[in-house]
XYZ file of C-alpha atoms in Angstrom:
575
model
C -39.372 34.475 22.348
C -38.785 36.933 19.515
C -38.786 35.971 15.839
C -35.003 36.460 15.603
C -34.445 34.241 18.629
C -36.644 31.517 17.105
C -34.714 31.651 13.829
C -31.396 31.413 15.659
C -32.651 28.433 17.669
C -33.892 26.723 14.499
C -30.525 27.333 12.798
C -28.706 25.936 15.834
C -30.871 22.786 15.813
C -30.376 22.312 12.051
C -26.614 22.635 12.491
C -26.719 20.140 15.348
C -28.704 17.618 13.265
C -26.328 18.022 10.307
C -23.354 17.443 12.585
C -25.015 14.330 14.020
C -25.770 13.030 10.509
C -22.160 13.668 9.492
C -20.893 11.744 12.524
C -23.092 8.707 11.896
C -22.491 8.759 8.134
C -18.845 7.740 8.591
C -20.071 4.461 10.119
C -22.608 3.754 7.387
C -20.299 2.324 4.724
C -18.079 0.091 6.936
C -21.116 -1.238 8.804
C -22.896 -1.984 5.523
C -19.808 -3.838 4.272
C -19.535 -5.900 7.442
C -23.265 -6.712 7.378
C -23.163 -7.955 3.793
C -20.001 -9.957 4.596
C -21.187 -11.741 7.733
C -24.877 -12.224 6.898
C -24.369 -14.934 4.209
C -22.313 -17.168 6.494
C -24.902 -16.746 9.271
C -27.691 -17.759 6.884
C -25.717 -20.847 5.769
C -25.157 -21.951 9.376
C -28.849 -21.381 10.175
C -29.872 -23.425 7.116
C -27.609 -26.300 8.186
C -28.860 -26.067 11.765
C -32.484 -26.374 10.686
C -31.846 -29.267 8.248
C -29.037 -31.838 8.378
C -27.039 -30.694 11.435
C -29.325 -29.708 14.340
C -27.556 -27.318 16.718
C -28.389 -27.100 20.452
C -30.363 -24.024 21.477
C -27.593 -22.634 23.667
C -25.037 -22.944 20.845
C -27.412 -21.269 18.392
C -28.031 -18.370 20.795
C -24.279 -17.949 21.247
C -23.826 -17.992 17.462
C -26.489 -15.337 16.775
C -25.163 -13.017 19.476
C -21.633 -13.604 18.178
C -22.799 -12.646 14.692
C -24.079 -9.291 15.967
C -20.728 -8.609 17.657
C -18.932 -9.707 14.496
C -20.802 -7.199 12.335
C -20.196 -4.312 14.706
C -16.587 -5.264 15.375
C -15.620 -5.644 11.730
C -17.178 -2.281 10.826
C -15.331 -0.476 13.619
C -12.053 -2.222 12.789
C -12.247 -1.321 9.083
C -12.956 2.324 9.901
C -10.281 2.457 12.607
C -7.541 0.907 10.477
C -8.201 3.441 7.704
C -7.847 6.269 10.216
C -4.825 4.986 12.153
C -2.880 1.922 10.980
C -2.728 2.785 7.265
C -1.665 6.459 7.667
C 0.899 5.445 10.287
C 2.371 2.747 8.053
C 2.649 5.102 5.090
C 4.228 7.838 7.199
C 6.797 5.450 8.721
C 7.638 3.982 5.314
C 8.232 7.411 3.790
C 10.281 8.621 6.770
C 12.684 5.675 7.081
C 13.478 5.724 3.351
C 13.994 9.486 3.395
C 17.066 8.990 5.606
C 18.723 6.929 2.818
C 20.694 5.010 5.458
C 20.568 1.233 5.123
C 21.147 0.573 8.815
C 18.166 2.782 9.728
C 15.899 0.941 7.292
C 17.096 -2.480 8.463
C 16.945 -1.699 12.191
C 13.543 -0.017 12.223
C 12.019 -2.599 9.850
C 13.232 -5.465 12.041
C 11.822 -3.766 15.151
C 8.480 -3.101 13.454
C 8.261 -6.744 12.343
C 8.728 -7.996 15.903
C 6.299 -5.461 17.422
C 3.405 -6.103 15.052
C 3.864 -9.893 15.194
C 3.816 -10.059 18.988
C 0.729 -7.814 18.801
C -1.122 -10.264 16.521
C -3.925 -11.949 18.543
C -4.045 -15.058 16.318
C -0.435 -15.868 17.203
C -1.584 -16.759 20.731
C -4.002 -19.295 19.209
C -1.205 -20.798 17.112
C 1.155 -21.019 20.103
C -1.389 -23.085 22.031
C -1.716 -25.534 19.135
C 1.969 -26.316 18.498
C 2.896 -29.540 20.306
C 5.903 -29.757 22.616
C 6.958 -26.088 22.270
C 6.413 -23.454 24.954
C 4.228 -20.491 24.026
C 6.874 -17.815 24.568
C 9.402 -19.749 22.497
C 7.102 -19.988 19.489
C 5.840 -16.381 19.805
C 9.246 -14.725 19.929
C 10.783 -17.078 17.375
C 7.995 -16.367 14.887
C 8.279 -12.625 15.635
C 11.999 -12.691 14.798
C 11.223 -14.566 11.585
C 8.680 -11.939 10.515
C 11.135 -9.160 11.414
C 13.890 -10.664 9.248
C 11.587 -11.133 6.261
C 10.092 -7.660 6.625
C 13.626 -6.281 6.260
C 14.119 -8.439 3.151
C 10.769 -7.287 1.746
C 11.540 -3.583 2.181
C 15.039 -3.925 0.725
C 13.466 -5.737 -2.246
C 11.260 -2.696 -2.910
C 14.188 -0.274 -2.715
C 16.478 -2.420 -4.891
C 13.757 -3.414 -7.361
C 14.401 -7.177 -7.036
C 11.677 -9.280 -8.759
C 9.411 -10.900 -6.166
C 9.135 -14.189 -8.054
C 12.889 -14.889 -7.731
C 12.792 -14.453 -3.951
C 9.648 -16.568 -3.619
C 11.163 -19.444 -5.607
C 14.357 -19.358 -3.551
C 12.699 -19.187 -0.143
C 10.005 -21.777 -0.874
C 12.696 -24.122 -2.171
C 14.381 -23.754 1.228
C 11.024 -24.302 2.996
C 10.177 -27.563 1.226
C 13.741 -28.836 1.499
C 13.757 -28.169 5.236
C 10.360 -29.867 5.616
C 11.926 -33.143 4.447
C 13.974 -33.272 7.658
C 11.123 -32.354 10.028
C 8.487 -34.630 11.551
C 5.212 -34.653 9.529
C 3.430 -33.577 12.729
C 4.944 -30.117 12.237
C 4.150 -29.716 8.518
C 0.548 -28.566 8.745
C 1.149 -26.354 11.793
C 4.197 -24.725 10.183
C 2.304 -23.770 7.024
C -0.694 -22.703 9.118
C 1.564 -20.298 11.004
C 2.342 -18.381 7.810
C -1.313 -17.482 7.338
C -2.242 -16.945 10.973
C 0.504 -14.416 11.773
C -0.519 -12.112 8.898
C -3.854 -11.194 10.458
C -5.937 -8.059 11.082
C -3.308 -6.352 13.219
C -0.400 -6.961 10.844
C -1.795 -6.587 7.324
C -2.984 -2.922 7.310
C 0.291 -1.673 8.778
C 2.574 -3.784 6.568
C 0.720 -2.941 3.347
C 0.752 0.775 4.137
C 4.454 0.523 4.985
C 5.077 -0.875 1.512
C 3.214 2.028 -0.102
C 5.268 4.527 1.885
C 8.591 2.900 0.971
C 7.712 2.500 -2.721
C 6.930 6.237 -2.946
C 10.656 7.014 -3.201
C 10.977 4.943 -6.366
C 10.843 6.741 -9.722
C 10.067 3.853 -12.099
C 6.788 2.547 -13.466
C 6.935 -0.745 -11.512
C 7.044 0.908 -8.086
C 3.277 0.633 -7.601
C 3.333 -3.110 -8.184
C 6.381 -3.537 -5.947
C 4.509 -1.926 -3.044
C 2.716 -5.280 -2.772
C 4.519 -8.447 -1.737
C 5.402 -7.565 1.861
C 2.722 -9.825 3.319
C 3.836 -12.604 0.962
C 7.426 -12.535 2.202
C 6.467 -11.993 5.845
C 4.334 -15.163 5.643
C 7.437 -17.237 4.872
C 9.218 -16.243 8.102
C 6.856 -18.108 10.491
C 6.904 -21.231 8.281
C 10.694 -21.421 8.360
C 10.763 -20.650 12.086
C 8.343 -23.433 13.047
C 10.159 -25.912 10.785
C 13.480 -24.983 12.420
C 11.894 -25.464 15.836
C 10.647 -28.835 14.585
C 14.286 -29.884 14.194
C 14.955 -29.030 17.841
C 11.731 -30.308 19.421
C 9.967 -33.642 19.098
C 6.171 -34.087 19.047
C 4.884 -35.123 22.446
C 1.702 -36.774 21.191
C -0.554 -34.141 22.704
C -4.190 -35.155 22.391
C -6.898 -33.020 20.857
C -9.259 -31.262 23.276
C -12.620 -30.557 21.575
C -14.243 -27.139 21.845
C -17.118 -27.101 24.331
C -20.480 -25.516 23.599
C -21.361 -22.752 26.104
C -23.537 -24.306 28.820
C -26.356 -21.768 29.194
C -29.922 -22.541 30.223
C -31.417 -19.254 29.061
C -30.579 -15.996 27.294
C -29.434 -14.312 30.501
C -26.786 -16.974 31.137
C -25.700 -16.775 27.511
C -25.316 -13.027 27.778
C -23.213 -13.531 30.928
C -20.864 -15.868 29.038
C -20.106 -12.927 26.726
C -19.775 -10.371 29.507
C -17.339 -12.683 31.301
C -15.256 -13.069 28.126
C -15.167 -9.354 27.265
C -12.678 -8.311 30.012
C -10.240 -10.989 28.830
C -10.308 -9.667 25.256
C -10.180 -6.047 26.382
C -6.929 -6.889 28.144
C -5.554 -9.040 25.291
C -6.162 -6.417 22.586
C -4.866 -3.637 24.851
C -1.601 -5.537 25.240
C -1.556 -6.141 21.477
C -2.123 -2.505 20.494
C 0.095 -0.986 23.193
C 3.421 -1.647 21.352
C 2.051 -0.129 18.132
C 0.640 2.902 19.954
C 3.978 3.326 21.781
C 5.851 3.138 18.483
C 3.516 5.816 17.079
C 4.247 8.162 19.991
C 8.012 7.699 19.686
C 7.830 8.179 15.913
C 5.888 11.437 16.298
C 8.197 12.782 19.016
C 11.288 12.117 16.890
C 9.983 13.284 13.500
C 7.182 15.793 14.288
C 5.738 14.638 10.957
C 2.019 14.803 11.805
C 0.026 17.885 12.782
C -2.406 18.060 15.691
C -5.480 17.303 13.603
C -3.901 14.165 12.120
C -2.785 12.999 15.565
C -6.327 13.365 16.923
C -7.753 11.512 13.908
C -5.282 8.654 14.375
C -5.983 8.505 18.113
C -9.709 8.117 17.392
C -8.808 5.498 14.762
C -6.814 3.508 17.316
C -9.852 3.604 19.628
C -12.138 2.301 16.868
C -9.591 -0.402 16.022
C -9.381 -1.431 19.665
C -13.134 -1.661 20.193
C -13.649 -3.367 16.840
C -11.104 -6.117 17.518
C -12.487 -6.712 21.023
C -16.031 -7.174 19.698
C -14.869 -9.237 16.718
C -12.683 -11.676 18.679
C -15.269 -12.044 21.449
C -17.920 -12.930 18.873
C -15.852 -15.481 16.964
C -14.290 -17.151 20.008
C -17.413 -17.426 22.165
C -20.079 -17.843 19.474
C -18.527 -19.097 16.234
C -15.807 -21.511 17.378
C -18.139 -23.902 19.227
C -20.746 -23.908 16.442
C -18.068 -24.545 13.790
C -16.751 -27.547 15.725
C -20.280 -28.888 16.323
C -21.306 -28.531 12.662
C -18.168 -30.290 11.419
C -18.704 -33.169 13.831
C -22.421 -33.504 13.005
C -22.004 -33.488 9.219
C -19.038 -35.891 9.300
C -21.116 -38.314 11.420
C -23.762 -38.673 8.683
C -23.890 -41.845 6.576
C -23.228 -39.739 3.487
C -20.395 -37.764 5.055
C -19.078 -36.893 1.579
C -21.522 -33.952 1.659
C -18.924 -32.373 3.954
C -16.941 -31.423 0.821
C -19.586 -29.328 -1.047
C -20.879 -27.803 2.209
C -17.361 -26.730 3.184
C -16.872 -25.238 -0.294
C -20.039 -23.135 0.021
C -18.988 -21.958 3.489
C -15.500 -21.130 2.188
C -16.913 -19.128 -0.724
C -18.768 -16.769 1.591
C -16.618 -16.763 4.725
C -13.615 -15.051 3.108
C -15.668 -11.851 2.858
C -15.968 -11.888 6.658
C -12.191 -11.589 7.135
C -11.451 -8.021 8.332
C -8.107 -7.701 6.539
C -9.631 -8.744 3.177
C -11.513 -5.432 2.990
C -8.274 -3.572 3.717
C -6.439 -5.464 0.957
C -9.200 -4.915 -1.625
C -9.390 -1.212 -0.847
C -5.610 -0.851 -1.024
C -5.462 -2.705 -4.361
C -8.257 -0.609 -5.832
C -6.572 2.586 -4.612
C -3.059 1.772 -5.838
C -4.333 0.650 -9.255
C -6.874 3.513 -9.527
C -9.723 1.020 -9.860
C -8.097 -1.076 -12.590
C -8.349 -4.135 -10.334
C -11.840 -3.678 -8.875
C -12.796 -4.985 -5.450
C -15.487 -7.171 -7.036
C -12.943 -9.079 -9.139
C -10.685 -9.521 -6.103
C -13.573 -10.802 -3.987
C -14.617 -13.302 -6.666
C -11.075 -14.640 -7.105
C -10.560 -14.918 -3.335
C -13.946 -16.595 -2.791
C -13.323 -19.186 -5.520
C -9.864 -19.872 -4.150
C -11.039 -20.378 -0.574
C -13.937 -22.554 -1.771
C -11.502 -24.866 -3.568
C -9.176 -24.909 -0.554
C -11.969 -25.966 1.810
C -13.006 -28.736 -0.558
C -9.429 -30.052 -0.666
C -9.115 -29.713 3.114
C -12.232 -31.840 3.670
C -10.864 -34.467 1.268
C -7.787 -34.587 3.508
C -9.982 -34.957 6.595
C -11.963 -37.851 5.082
C -9.019 -39.684 3.490
C -5.959 -38.769 5.602
C -3.872 -37.738 2.567
C -0.679 -35.894 3.526
C -0.820 -32.117 3.140
C 2.360 -32.155 1.041
C 0.466 -33.806 -1.828
C -1.513 -30.548 -2.073
C 1.032 -27.910 -1.053
C 3.854 -28.986 -3.385
C 1.785 -28.950 -6.623
C -0.082 -25.822 -5.472
C 3.006 -23.739 -4.807
C 4.748 -25.128 -7.910
C 1.800 -23.993 -10.066
C 1.692 -20.611 -8.315
C 5.397 -19.964 -8.867
C 5.162 -21.114 -12.492
C 2.283 -18.695 -13.119
C 4.421 -15.846 -11.774
C 6.476 -15.975 -14.999
C 3.496 -15.674 -17.351
C 1.208 -13.140 -15.651
C 1.706 -9.392 -15.073
C 3.987 -8.858 -12.089
C 1.510 -6.847 -10.033
C -0.882 -9.825 -9.966
C 1.843 -12.081 -8.564
C 2.523 -9.628 -5.730
C -1.178 -9.179 -4.956
C -1.835 -12.932 -5.158
C 0.865 -13.895 -2.665
C -0.274 -11.073 -0.370
C -3.882 -12.230 -0.557
C -2.945 -15.727 0.564
C -1.825 -14.426 3.953
C -4.741 -12.005 4.167
C -7.488 -14.559 3.436
C -6.336 -16.853 6.254
C -7.295 -14.620 9.170
C -9.263 -14.973 12.416
C -12.416 -16.369 10.766
C -10.333 -19.211 9.343
C -8.578 -19.876 12.649
C -11.691 -19.674 14.832
C -14.426 -21.154 12.591
C -12.974 -23.191 9.711
C -10.214 -24.818 11.780
C -12.632 -25.953 14.535
C -14.997 -27.127 11.740
C -12.221 -29.336 10.337
C -11.216 -30.501 13.837
C -14.780 -31.574 14.657
C -15.099 -33.434 11.346
C -11.727 -35.152 11.766
C -12.542 -36.210 15.312
C -15.884 -37.640 14.147
C -14.310 -39.833 11.438
C -11.517 -40.963 13.765
C -8.643 -39.214 11.978
C -5.449 -37.662 13.318
C -6.325 -34.063 14.152
C -2.704 -32.844 14.196
C -1.864 -34.101 10.691
C -5.303 -34.140 8.982
C -7.311 -31.220 10.432
C -4.474 -28.749 10.875
C -3.465 -27.376 7.520
C -6.812 -25.731 6.771
C -5.208 -22.302 7.194
C -2.348 -23.370 4.911
C -4.782 -24.517 2.221
C -6.753 -21.265 2.465
C -3.493 -19.315 2.107
C -2.393 -21.326 -0.953
C -5.331 -21.417 -3.389
C -5.771 -17.618 -3.832
C -2.206 -17.591 -5.178
C -3.523 -19.507 -8.175
C -6.950 -17.905 -8.655
C -5.764 -14.283 -8.501
C -2.877 -14.978 -10.883
C -5.371 -16.643 -13.235
C -7.366 -13.419 -13.011
C -4.245 -11.590 -14.166
C -3.603 -14.161 -16.881
C -7.101 -13.693 -18.261
C -6.366 -9.993 -18.721
C -3.369 -10.891 -20.891
C -4.474 -14.004 -22.756
C -8.164 -13.358 -23.430
C -9.423 -10.690 -25.860
C -10.913 -7.895 -23.765
C -14.135 -6.177 -24.837
C -13.791 -2.433 -25.240
C -15.913 -0.844 -22.539
C -18.032 2.118 -23.438
C -15.855 4.562 -21.510
C -12.815 3.585 -23.589
C -14.521 4.798 -26.768
C -15.285 8.222 -25.343
C -13.257 11.320 -26.174
C -12.576 11.898 -22.473
C -10.819 8.531 -22.302
C -8.555 9.488 -25.212
C -7.648 12.703 -23.402
C -6.828 10.748 -20.228
C -4.827 8.137 -22.094
C -2.214 10.665 -23.198
C -0.889 10.855 -19.607
C -1.272 7.212 -18.638
C 0.887 4.128 -18.631
C 0.102 0.442 -18.286
C 0.878 -1.035 -14.880
C 0.097 -4.722 -15.536
C 1.339 -5.367 -19.045
C 4.946 -4.764 -18.088
C 6.281 -7.795 -19.915
C 3.247 -9.010 -21.854
C 1.905 -5.774 -23.252
C -0.415 -6.075 -26.236
C -2.409 -3.308 -27.910
C -5.845 -3.407 -26.369
C -4.779 -6.000 -23.823
C -4.851 -5.742 -20.064
C -7.713 -4.597 -17.907
C -7.243 -0.845 -17.963
C -4.360 1.602 -18.215
C -3.550 3.729 -15.215
C -0.975 6.275 -14.124
C 1.243 3.824 -12.247
C 1.081 4.036 -8.482
C 0.430 7.763 -8.238
C -2.992 7.623 -6.490
C -1.201 5.980 -3.584
C 1.946 8.111 -3.943
C 0.225 11.349 -3.066
C -1.168 9.863 0.124
C 2.091 8.101 0.898
C 3.884 11.418 0.896
C 2.223 12.289 4.213
C 1.676 15.900 5.256
C 4.261 17.303 2.859
C 3.498 14.808 0.070
C 3.525 15.622 -3.627
C 0.679 17.681 -5.007
C -1.329 17.565 -8.259
C 1.424 19.262 -10.294
C 3.875 16.602 -9.230
C 1.399 13.940 -10.301
C 1.117 15.392 -13.810
C 4.903 15.568 -14.143
C 5.285 11.997 -12.931
C 2.688 10.760 -15.456
C 4.667 12.389 -18.247
C 7.906 10.857 -16.935
C 6.387 7.392 -16.714
C 4.810 7.629 -20.138
C 8.188 8.354 -21.759
C 8.670 9.080 -25.447
C 6.084 6.512 -26.491
C 3.468 7.526 -23.973
C 1.450 9.749 -26.333
């Protein structure tokens, strides 16, 4: 082999290694995020299993294997949704508003709401839990409810209607209607609002809001791009309450979750391999309507080029594989262990320890929700880092910790869920008048996002096992965990926004630099829209423009447009 041939071969191998490193590097960040999210909850369960709540060997093996699938599945889902669901949502949002025809916006929004709701895997779990109502009835009724409220949410963005007014009106209707419905439906109805806004729905809906808000030319458009999940969560609650007027509870008994009966690791592995085909089919049926909508959208608009189509196709594949692994792990491994732990701890003489243990689990488990990472990334992007992911995670974790503590108090005492929901929502709606508007939108979105598959498949069985052990009514006392998890972040995230307005903020080092003063000339405040104080707020940003450029799709606005928009938003007093 000549010297030139050797050099060419070495160059070819170096290029091949660089390409391989580039391919694997795209998985590094999402896998690291999923590992750091799932590992704490696994360590907590292991600590409980080795101390106060011994877990059978077969259940522990199922849990550990489920944890591995959870980590891999969440990483793939996060990567896939960034490549497929979010770009598709932004492109659809921009396209339907470009037509400027109300009937097009209403019709397509309603259709999208039904498609993504029927595609939500957690809705199947909810349908099996509602007493006396057939699965298809609840699924399609809830889907219609989400479709109607998605239309309302998009029209709100276009018309600039304050979110707080709509929330007060609709929740007044919800609690008034609940007075005429059997208490057996209360917890399940409010649970449905959180369950239906899961990992399939949230990325698409949030991106749709960004795309629609891109046509607005005012400084509040960035904040108004949030709030879609909040309104879409109300639809299922109203739907289930309306069905509660037509159907009567049939007294269905609670069937406890069984621990996988495996004698060794081979049998345990088979329990997963037998479950995988079921979830491959379920997620395929869930993603098929969205993929079909994508194909029809591309054929009609020709908006995306070939490279973007290939990227989104790969993203759909990652999303598919990620959800299959994630749901297999939580349903086979986590659900049984959650039920067993709840039952074991509630059977102790000092069963009050259930409250602090549940709070610790709640603090860490919210980070394992796939859609939470999507929400935090979207918030950080839209606000250009002014609301950092760390602050969002802390507020969500504290909120879910409080909600789990209150839920366990309900399990141990049998207090009605309305004694918690009424004051909680009243406080949340009252805070919406005294905090920056963008925090209200993000807070009510985060409530639906935090109550995802980990809540439905680990925390709910945990509460069911505890309730069964103390002899409570599972339908009225254990159900409602999802509703509690969806409620408390409304308060904690708005308090985060209130702290930015009420408390004196230290001047960070970067604010004193000359580069900051140069940037400030073309910036405007996005939070302090009705409580602006000099030096107040978290940080000033150029409205929603970081998201606007991406929302514009292939032909979106460029850097020059961004500079002009900053000047427009700043106005005469912007310098």
